[in-house]
Coordinates of C-alpha atoms and ligand atoms in Angstrom, one line a residue:
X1 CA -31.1 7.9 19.2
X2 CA -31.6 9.4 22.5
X3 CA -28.4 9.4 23.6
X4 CA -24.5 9.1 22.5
X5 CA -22.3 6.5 22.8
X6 CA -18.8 7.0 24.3
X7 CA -17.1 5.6 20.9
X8 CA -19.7 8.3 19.2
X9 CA -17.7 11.2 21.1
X10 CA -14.6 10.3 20.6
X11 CA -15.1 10.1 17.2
X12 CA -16.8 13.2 16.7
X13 CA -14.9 15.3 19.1
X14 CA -12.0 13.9 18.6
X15 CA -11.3 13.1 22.3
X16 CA -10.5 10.2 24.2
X17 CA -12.3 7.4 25.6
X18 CA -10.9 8.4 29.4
X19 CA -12.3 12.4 28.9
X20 CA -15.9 11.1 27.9
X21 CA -15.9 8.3 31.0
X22 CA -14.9 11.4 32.9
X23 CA -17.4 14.1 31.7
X24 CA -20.2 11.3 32.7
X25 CA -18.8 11.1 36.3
X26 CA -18.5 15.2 36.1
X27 CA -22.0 15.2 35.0
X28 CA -22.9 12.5 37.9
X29 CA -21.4 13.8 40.7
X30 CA -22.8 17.6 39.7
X31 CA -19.8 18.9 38.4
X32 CA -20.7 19.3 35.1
X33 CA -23.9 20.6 33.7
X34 CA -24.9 17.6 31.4
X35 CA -27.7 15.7 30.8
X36 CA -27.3 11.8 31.2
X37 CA -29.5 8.9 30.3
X38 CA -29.5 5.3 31.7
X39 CA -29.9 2.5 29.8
X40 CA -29.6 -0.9 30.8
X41 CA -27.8 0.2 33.8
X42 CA -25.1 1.9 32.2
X43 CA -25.1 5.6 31.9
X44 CA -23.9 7.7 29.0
X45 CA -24.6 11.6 27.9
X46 CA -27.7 12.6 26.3
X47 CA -28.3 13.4 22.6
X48 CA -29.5 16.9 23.2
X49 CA -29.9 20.1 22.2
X50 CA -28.9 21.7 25.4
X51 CA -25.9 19.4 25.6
X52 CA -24.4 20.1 22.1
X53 CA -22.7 23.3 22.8
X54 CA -21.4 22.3 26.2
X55 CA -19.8 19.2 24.8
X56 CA -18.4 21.1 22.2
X57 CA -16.5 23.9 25.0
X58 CA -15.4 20.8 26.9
X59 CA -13.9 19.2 23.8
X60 CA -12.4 22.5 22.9
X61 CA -10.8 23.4 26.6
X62 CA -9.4 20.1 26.7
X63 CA -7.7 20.0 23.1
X64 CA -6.3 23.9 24.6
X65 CA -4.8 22.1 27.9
X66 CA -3.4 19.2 26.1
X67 CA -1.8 21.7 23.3
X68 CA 0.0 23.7 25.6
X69 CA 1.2 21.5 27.5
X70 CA 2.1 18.0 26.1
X71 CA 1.7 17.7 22.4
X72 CA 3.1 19.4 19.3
X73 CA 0.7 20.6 17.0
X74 CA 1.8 19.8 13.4
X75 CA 0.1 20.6 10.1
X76 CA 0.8 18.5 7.0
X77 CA 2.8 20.7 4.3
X78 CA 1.2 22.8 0.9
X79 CA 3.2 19.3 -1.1
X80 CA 1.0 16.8 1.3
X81 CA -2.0 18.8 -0.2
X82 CA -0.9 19.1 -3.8
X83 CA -0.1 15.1 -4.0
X84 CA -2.7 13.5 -2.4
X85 CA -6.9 13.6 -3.1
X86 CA -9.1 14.3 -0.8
X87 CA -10.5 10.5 -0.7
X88 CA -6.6 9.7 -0.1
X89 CA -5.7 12.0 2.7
X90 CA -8.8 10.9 4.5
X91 CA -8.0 7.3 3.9
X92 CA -4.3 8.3 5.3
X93 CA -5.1 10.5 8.0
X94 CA -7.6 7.5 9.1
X95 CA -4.8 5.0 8.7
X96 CA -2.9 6.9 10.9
X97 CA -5.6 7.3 13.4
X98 CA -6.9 3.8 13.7
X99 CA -3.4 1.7 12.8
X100 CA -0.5 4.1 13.2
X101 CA 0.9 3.2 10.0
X102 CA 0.8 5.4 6.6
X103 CA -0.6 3.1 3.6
X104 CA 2.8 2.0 2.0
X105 CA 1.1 2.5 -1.5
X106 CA 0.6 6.4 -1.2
X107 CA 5.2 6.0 -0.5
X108 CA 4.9 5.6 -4.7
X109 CA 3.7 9.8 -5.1
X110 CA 4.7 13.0 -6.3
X111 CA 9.5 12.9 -4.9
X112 CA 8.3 9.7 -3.9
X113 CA 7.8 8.3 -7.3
X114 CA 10.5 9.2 -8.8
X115 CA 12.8 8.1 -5.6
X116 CA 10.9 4.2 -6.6
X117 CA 12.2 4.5 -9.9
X118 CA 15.8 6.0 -9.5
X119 CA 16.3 3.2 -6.7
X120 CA 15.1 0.3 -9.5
X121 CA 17.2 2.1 -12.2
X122 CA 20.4 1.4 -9.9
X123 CA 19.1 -2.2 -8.9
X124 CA 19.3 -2.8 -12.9
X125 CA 22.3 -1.2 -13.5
X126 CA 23.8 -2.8 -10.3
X127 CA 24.3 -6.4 -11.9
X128 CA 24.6 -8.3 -8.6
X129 CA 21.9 -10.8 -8.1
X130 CA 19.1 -8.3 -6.4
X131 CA 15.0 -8.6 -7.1
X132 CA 14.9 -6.6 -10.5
X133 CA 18.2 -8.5 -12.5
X134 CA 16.5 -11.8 -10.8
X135 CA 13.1 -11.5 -12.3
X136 CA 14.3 -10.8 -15.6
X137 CA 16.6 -13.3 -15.9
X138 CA 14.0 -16.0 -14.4
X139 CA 11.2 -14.6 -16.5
X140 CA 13.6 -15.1 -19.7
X141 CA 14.0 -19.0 -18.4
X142 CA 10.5 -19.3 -19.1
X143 CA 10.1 -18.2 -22.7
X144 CA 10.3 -21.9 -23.5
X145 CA 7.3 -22.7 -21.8
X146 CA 5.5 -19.6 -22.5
X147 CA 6.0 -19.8 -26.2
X148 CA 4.2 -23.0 -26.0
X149 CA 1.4 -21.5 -24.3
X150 CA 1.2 -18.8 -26.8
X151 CA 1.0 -21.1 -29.9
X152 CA -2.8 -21.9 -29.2
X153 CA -3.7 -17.8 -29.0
X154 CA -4.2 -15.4 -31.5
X155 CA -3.2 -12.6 -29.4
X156 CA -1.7 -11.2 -25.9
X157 CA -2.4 -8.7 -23.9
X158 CA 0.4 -8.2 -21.0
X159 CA -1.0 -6.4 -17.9
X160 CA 1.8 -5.3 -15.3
X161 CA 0.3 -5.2 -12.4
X162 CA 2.6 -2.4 -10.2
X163 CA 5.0 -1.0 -13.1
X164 CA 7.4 0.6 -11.1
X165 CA 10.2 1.7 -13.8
X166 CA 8.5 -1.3 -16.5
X167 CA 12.3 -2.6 -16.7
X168 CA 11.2 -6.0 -15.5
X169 CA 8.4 -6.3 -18.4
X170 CA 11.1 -5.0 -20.7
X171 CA 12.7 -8.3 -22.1
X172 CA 8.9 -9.7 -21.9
X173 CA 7.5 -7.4 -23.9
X174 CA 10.5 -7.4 -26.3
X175 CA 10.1 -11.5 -26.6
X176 CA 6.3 -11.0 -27.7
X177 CA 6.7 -8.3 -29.8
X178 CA 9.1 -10.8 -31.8
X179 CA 6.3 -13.2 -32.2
X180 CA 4.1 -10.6 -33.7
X181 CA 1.1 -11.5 -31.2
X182 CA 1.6 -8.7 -28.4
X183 CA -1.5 -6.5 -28.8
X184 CA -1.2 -4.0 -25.5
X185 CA 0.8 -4.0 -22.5
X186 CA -1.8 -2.8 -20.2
X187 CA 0.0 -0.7 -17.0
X188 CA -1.7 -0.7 -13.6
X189 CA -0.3 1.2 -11.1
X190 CA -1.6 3.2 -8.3
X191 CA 0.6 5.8 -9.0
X192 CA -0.1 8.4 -11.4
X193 CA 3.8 9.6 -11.8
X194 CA 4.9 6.2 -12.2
X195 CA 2.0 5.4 -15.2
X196 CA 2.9 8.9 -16.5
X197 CA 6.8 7.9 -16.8
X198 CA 5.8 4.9 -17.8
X199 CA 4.2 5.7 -21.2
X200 CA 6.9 7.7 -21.6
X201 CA 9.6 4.8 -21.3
X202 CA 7.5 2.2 -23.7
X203 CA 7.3 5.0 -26.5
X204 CA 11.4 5.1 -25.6
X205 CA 11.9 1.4 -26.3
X206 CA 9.3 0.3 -28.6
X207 CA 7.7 3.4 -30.4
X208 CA 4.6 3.1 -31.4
X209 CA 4.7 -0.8 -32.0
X210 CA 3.0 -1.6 -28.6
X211 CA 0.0 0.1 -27.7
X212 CA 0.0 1.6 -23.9
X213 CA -3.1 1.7 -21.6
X214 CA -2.5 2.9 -18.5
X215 CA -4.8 2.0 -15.5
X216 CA -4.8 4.2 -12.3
X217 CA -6.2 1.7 -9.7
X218 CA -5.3 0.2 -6.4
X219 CA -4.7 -3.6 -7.0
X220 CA -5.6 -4.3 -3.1
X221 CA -9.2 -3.3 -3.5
X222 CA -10.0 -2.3 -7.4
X223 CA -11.0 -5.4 -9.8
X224 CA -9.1 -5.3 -13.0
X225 CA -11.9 -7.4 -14.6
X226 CA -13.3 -4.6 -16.6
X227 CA -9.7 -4.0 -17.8
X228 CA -8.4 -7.2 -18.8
X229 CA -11.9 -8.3 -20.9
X230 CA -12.9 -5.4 -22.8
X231 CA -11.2 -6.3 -25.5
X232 CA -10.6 -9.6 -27.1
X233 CA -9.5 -8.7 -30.8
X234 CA -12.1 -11.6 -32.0
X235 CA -15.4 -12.5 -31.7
X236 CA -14.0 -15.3 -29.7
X237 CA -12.7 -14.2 -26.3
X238 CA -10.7 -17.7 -26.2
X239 CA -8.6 -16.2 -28.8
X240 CA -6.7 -13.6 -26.8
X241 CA -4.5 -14.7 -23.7
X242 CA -4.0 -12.1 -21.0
X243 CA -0.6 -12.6 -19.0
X244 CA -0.9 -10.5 -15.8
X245 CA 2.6 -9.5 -14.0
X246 CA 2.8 -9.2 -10.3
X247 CA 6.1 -8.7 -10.3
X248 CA 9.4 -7.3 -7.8
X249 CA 7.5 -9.0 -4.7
X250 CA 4.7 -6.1 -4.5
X251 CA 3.2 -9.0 -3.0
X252 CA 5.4 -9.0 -0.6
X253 CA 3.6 -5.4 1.1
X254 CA 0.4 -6.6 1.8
X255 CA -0.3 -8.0 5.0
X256 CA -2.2 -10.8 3.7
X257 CA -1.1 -11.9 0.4
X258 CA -4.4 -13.1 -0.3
X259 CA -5.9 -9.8 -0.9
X260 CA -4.3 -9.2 -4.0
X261 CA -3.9 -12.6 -5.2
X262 CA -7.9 -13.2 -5.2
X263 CA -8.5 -9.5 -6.9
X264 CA -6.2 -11.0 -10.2
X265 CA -7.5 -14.6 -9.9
X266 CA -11.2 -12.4 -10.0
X267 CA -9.6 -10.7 -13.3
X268 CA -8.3 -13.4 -14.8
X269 CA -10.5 -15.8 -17.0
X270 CA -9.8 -19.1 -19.4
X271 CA -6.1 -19.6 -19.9
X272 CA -5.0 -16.3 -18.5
X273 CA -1.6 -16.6 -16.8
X274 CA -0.2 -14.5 -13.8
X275 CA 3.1 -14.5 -13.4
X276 CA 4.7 -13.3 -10.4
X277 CA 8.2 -12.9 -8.4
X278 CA 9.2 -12.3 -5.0
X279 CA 12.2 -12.3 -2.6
X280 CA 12.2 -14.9 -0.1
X281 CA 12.6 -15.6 3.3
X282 CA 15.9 -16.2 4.3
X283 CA 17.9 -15.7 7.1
X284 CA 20.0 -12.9 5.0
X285 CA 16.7 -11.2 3.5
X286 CA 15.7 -10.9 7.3
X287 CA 18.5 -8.6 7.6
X288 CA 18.0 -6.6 3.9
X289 CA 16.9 -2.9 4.9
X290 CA 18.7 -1.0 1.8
X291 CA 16.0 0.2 -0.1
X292 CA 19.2 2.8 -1.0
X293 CA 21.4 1.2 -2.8
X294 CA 24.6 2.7 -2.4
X295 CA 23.3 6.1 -1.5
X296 CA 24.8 7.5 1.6
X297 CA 23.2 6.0 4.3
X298 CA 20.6 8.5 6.3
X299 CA 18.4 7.2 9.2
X300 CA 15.7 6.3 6.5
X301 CA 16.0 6.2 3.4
X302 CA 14.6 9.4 1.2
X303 CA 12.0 6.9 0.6
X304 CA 10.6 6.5 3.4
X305 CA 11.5 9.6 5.1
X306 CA 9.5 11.5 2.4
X307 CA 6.5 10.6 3.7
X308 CA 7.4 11.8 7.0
X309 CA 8.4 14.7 5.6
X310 CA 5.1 15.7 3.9
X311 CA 3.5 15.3 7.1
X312 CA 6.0 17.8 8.3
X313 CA 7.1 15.3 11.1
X314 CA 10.6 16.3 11.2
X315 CA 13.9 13.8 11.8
X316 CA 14.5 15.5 15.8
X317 CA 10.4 14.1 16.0
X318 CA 11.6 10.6 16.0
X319 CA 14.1 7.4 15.9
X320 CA 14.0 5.1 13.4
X321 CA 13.4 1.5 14.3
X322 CA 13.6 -1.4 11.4
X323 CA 14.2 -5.1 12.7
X324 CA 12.5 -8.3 11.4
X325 CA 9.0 -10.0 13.0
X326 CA 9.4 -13.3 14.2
X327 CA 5.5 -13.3 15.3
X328 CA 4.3 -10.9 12.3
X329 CA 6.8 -12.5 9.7
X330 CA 7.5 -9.4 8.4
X331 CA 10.6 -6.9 8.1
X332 CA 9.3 -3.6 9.4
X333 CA 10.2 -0.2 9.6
X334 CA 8.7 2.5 11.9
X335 CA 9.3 5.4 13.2
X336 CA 8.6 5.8 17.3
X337 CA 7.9 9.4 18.3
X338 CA 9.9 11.1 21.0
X339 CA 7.0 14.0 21.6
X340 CA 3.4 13.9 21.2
X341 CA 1.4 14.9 18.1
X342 CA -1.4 16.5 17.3
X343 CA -1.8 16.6 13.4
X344 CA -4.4 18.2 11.7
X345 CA -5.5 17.8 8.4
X346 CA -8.0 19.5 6.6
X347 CA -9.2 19.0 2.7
X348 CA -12.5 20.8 1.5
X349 CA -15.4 19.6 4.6
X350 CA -12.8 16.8 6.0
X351 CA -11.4 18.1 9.2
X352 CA -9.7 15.7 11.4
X353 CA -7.2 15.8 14.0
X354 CA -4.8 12.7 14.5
X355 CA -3.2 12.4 18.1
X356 CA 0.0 9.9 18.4
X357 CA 1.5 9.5 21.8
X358 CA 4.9 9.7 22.9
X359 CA 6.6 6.5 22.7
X360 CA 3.9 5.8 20.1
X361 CA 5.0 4.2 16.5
X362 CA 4.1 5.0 12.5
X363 CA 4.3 1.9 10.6
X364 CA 6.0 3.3 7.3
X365 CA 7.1 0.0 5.3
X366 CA 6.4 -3.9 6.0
X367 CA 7.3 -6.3 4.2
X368 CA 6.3 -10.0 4.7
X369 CA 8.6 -12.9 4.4
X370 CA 7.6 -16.6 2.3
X371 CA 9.1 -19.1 1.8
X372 CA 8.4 -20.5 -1.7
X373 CA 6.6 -23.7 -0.6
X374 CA 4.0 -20.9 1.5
X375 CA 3.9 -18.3 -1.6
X376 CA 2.4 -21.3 -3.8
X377 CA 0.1 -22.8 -0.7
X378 CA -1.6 -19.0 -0.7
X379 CA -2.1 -18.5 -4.5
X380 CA -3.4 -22.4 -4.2
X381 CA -5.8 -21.2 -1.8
X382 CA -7.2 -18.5 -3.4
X383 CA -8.1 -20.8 -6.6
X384 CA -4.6 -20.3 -8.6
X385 CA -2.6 -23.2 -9.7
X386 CA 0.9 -22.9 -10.1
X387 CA 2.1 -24.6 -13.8
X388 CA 5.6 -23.6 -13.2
X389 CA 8.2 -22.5 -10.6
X390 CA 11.9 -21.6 -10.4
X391 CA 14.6 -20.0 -7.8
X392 CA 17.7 -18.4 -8.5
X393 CA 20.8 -20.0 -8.3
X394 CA 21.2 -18.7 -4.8
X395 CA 18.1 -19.8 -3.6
X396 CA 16.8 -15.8 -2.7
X397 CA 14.7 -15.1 -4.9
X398 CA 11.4 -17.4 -7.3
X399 CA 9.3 -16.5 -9.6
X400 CA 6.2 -18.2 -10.6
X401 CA 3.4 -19.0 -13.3
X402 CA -0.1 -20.0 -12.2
X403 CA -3.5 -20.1 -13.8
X404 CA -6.6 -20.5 -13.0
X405 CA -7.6 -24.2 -10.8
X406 CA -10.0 -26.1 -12.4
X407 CA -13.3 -26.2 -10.7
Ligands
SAM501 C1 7.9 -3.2 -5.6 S1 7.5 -2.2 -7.0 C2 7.6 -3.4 -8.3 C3 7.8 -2.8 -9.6 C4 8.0 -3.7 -10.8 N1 6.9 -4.7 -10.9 C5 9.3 -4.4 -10.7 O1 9.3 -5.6 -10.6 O2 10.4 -3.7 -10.8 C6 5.8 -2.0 -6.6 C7 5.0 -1.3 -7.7 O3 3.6 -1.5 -7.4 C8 2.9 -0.3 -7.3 N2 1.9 -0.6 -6.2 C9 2.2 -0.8 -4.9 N3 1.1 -1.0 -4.2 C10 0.0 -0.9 -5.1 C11 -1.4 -1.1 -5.0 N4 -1.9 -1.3 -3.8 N5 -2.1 -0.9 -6.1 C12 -1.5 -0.7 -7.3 N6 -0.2 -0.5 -7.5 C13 0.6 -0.7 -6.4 C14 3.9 0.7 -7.0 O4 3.5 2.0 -7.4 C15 5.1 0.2 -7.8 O5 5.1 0.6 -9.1

């Protein structure tokens, strides 16, 4: 390559695409000392060696002119550090860069974690109709049928797909444990507290009568396939039936439900049930922001404003802004800054520096809206076939058990 591209620069010096357009027409009228090369009729800056260290002062002055002057320089905290891998903070800091929004799975770390699992511990404990109390008591309305399934397998394997607290397995795993046949609940999880506190909660309520294998993976990208059919118990893999919980409307976060849904149809095999629930679209669910619960009410919750926090973007940085989608059909909460930032991150050889304009927004929670007729159209399009679904008695909330479609 002879010469860079503009979208080369930017990336690699971090500048924008109006300070390489005008370094070229510096360099074309004589201002600046830079090589150029034409190709078909369009001219960009030349890969060379005499070049390098000029674009590098030019990248530098600018970042100094823009520093003082309009943006705040911000450095993500020692925590951000200590939670976070470097393969995650680059994915994050590149999130940032390219999206403006913070990967709502890395909101389940470290404070963050245990903030998930407090809030779900008060949903339980709460007794109004909310998602946890829902899913159990619709997942206990399908024992009937589930028992029936059963009958025909020597074994079963549960595997909870996003654990959070593992209250809404509880009764589940309970049930199965009656019938003699559960062999392992199998956790997946992204985060490491939550699988950590989860071990500890199963030994709590069980013992040692159900085996606990915990799987750190992230169910948007990671197959589970390796997980779920390692181990049949028989020579015959027909023998074992693996029922995979997508449970508390996880689903719900990803911007196209699809993603997930095709990874567990990918992990599932034979009779292999998924069972999931969800929270649906209503005109009152459009209007549900309290992820607190009856905690005092800050701008944003300590959820959500904990990952602000590790980032060391401070409350005076920002307002909050959480409404619901009509054209994204989604209920989202963001954050639009009142200054502009400059934050650099830096783990081991990965430097980067992430600028976010005033009047700019990070994404920090979306979650989309179903009803249930469009929940089962998407796991019927990505080859599941629903066997049986229910709603609540108030029509908020469904739960649902698929399997694999036939051919
Ligand atoms: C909404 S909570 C549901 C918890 C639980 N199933 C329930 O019904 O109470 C979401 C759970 O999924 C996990 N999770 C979220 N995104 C994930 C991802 N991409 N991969 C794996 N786990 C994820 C979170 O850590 C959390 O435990």
């Amino acid at each position: 390559v002879k010469y860079f591209k503009n979208t080369d620069l930017i990336r690699l010096l971090n500048v924008s695409d109006k300070t390489v357009r005008n370094w070229v027409q510096g360099a074309q009228t004589g201002k600046i000392e830079l090589d150029l090369w034409e190709e078909k009729g369009r001219t960009y800056i030349a890969d060379t060696l005499a070049n390098a260290p000029i674009l590098e002062r030019l990248a530098e002055k600018g970042r100094k002119y823009r520093n003082s002057r309009t943006y705040k320089v911000l450095t993500p905290t020692r925590l951000f550090y200590d939670l976070y891998s470097t393969k995650e903070i680059i994915e994050i800091a590149s999130s940032l860069d390219d999206y403006g929004k913070y990967p709502f799975y890395y909101r389940y770390t470290g404070e963050g974690a245990k903030q998930w699992s407090d809030y779900l511990d008060r949903l339980g404990r709460g007794g109004s109709s909310n998602i946890l109390n829902e899913t159990i008591d619709l997942l206990g309305s399908c024992y009937g049928h589930l028992d029936n399934i059963i009958r025909g397998y020597s074994h079963v394997n549960v595997v909870d797909v996003g654990i959070g607290n593992c209250v809404a397995a509880k009764d589940l795993l309970t049930h199965l444990n009656k019938g003699k046949k559960l062999r392992k609940y199998i956790a997946v999880d992204i985060s490491r507290e939550l699988l950590d506190a989860g071990r500890e909660r199963i030994h709590q309520w069980f013992g040692d009568q159900i085996e606990y294998e915990p799987h750190q993976c992230n169910i948007g990208f990671d197959k589970l396939a390796d997980i779920s059919h390692n181990d049949t118990y028989d020579k015959d893999a027909t023998s074992t039936l693996n029922i995979f919980l997508f449970l508390g409307g996880t689903v719900l976060n990803f911007k196209d439900a699809a993603q997930p849904l095709r990874i567990l149809r990918e992990s599932m095999s034979g009779g292999d049930l998924l069972i999931s629930s969800l929270k649906l679209d209503t005109p009152r669910s459009r209007r549900f922001f309290d992820f607190d619960a009856g905690q005092s009410k800050a701008q944003l919750s300590v959820q959500n404003s904990f990952i602000l926090d590790v980032l060391n973007i401070s409350p005076n940085l920002y307002d909050v802004e959480q409404f619901y989608s009509e054209n994204q059909k989604a209920r989202i909460i963001q954050v639009r800054l009142r200054t502009s930032l400059e934050l650099k991150f830096a783990a081991d050889r990965f430097l980067k520096t992430v600028e976010l304009k005033k009047g700019s927004t990070i994404e920090i929670l979306r979650v989309c809206h179903y009803s249930d007729y469009e929940f089962l159209e998407h796991q019927r399009n990505t080859g599941l076939d629903n066997i049986l679904s229910m709603k609540s008695l108030n029509d908020e909330y469904m739960i649902s058990i698929a399997k694999l479609a036939k051919g």
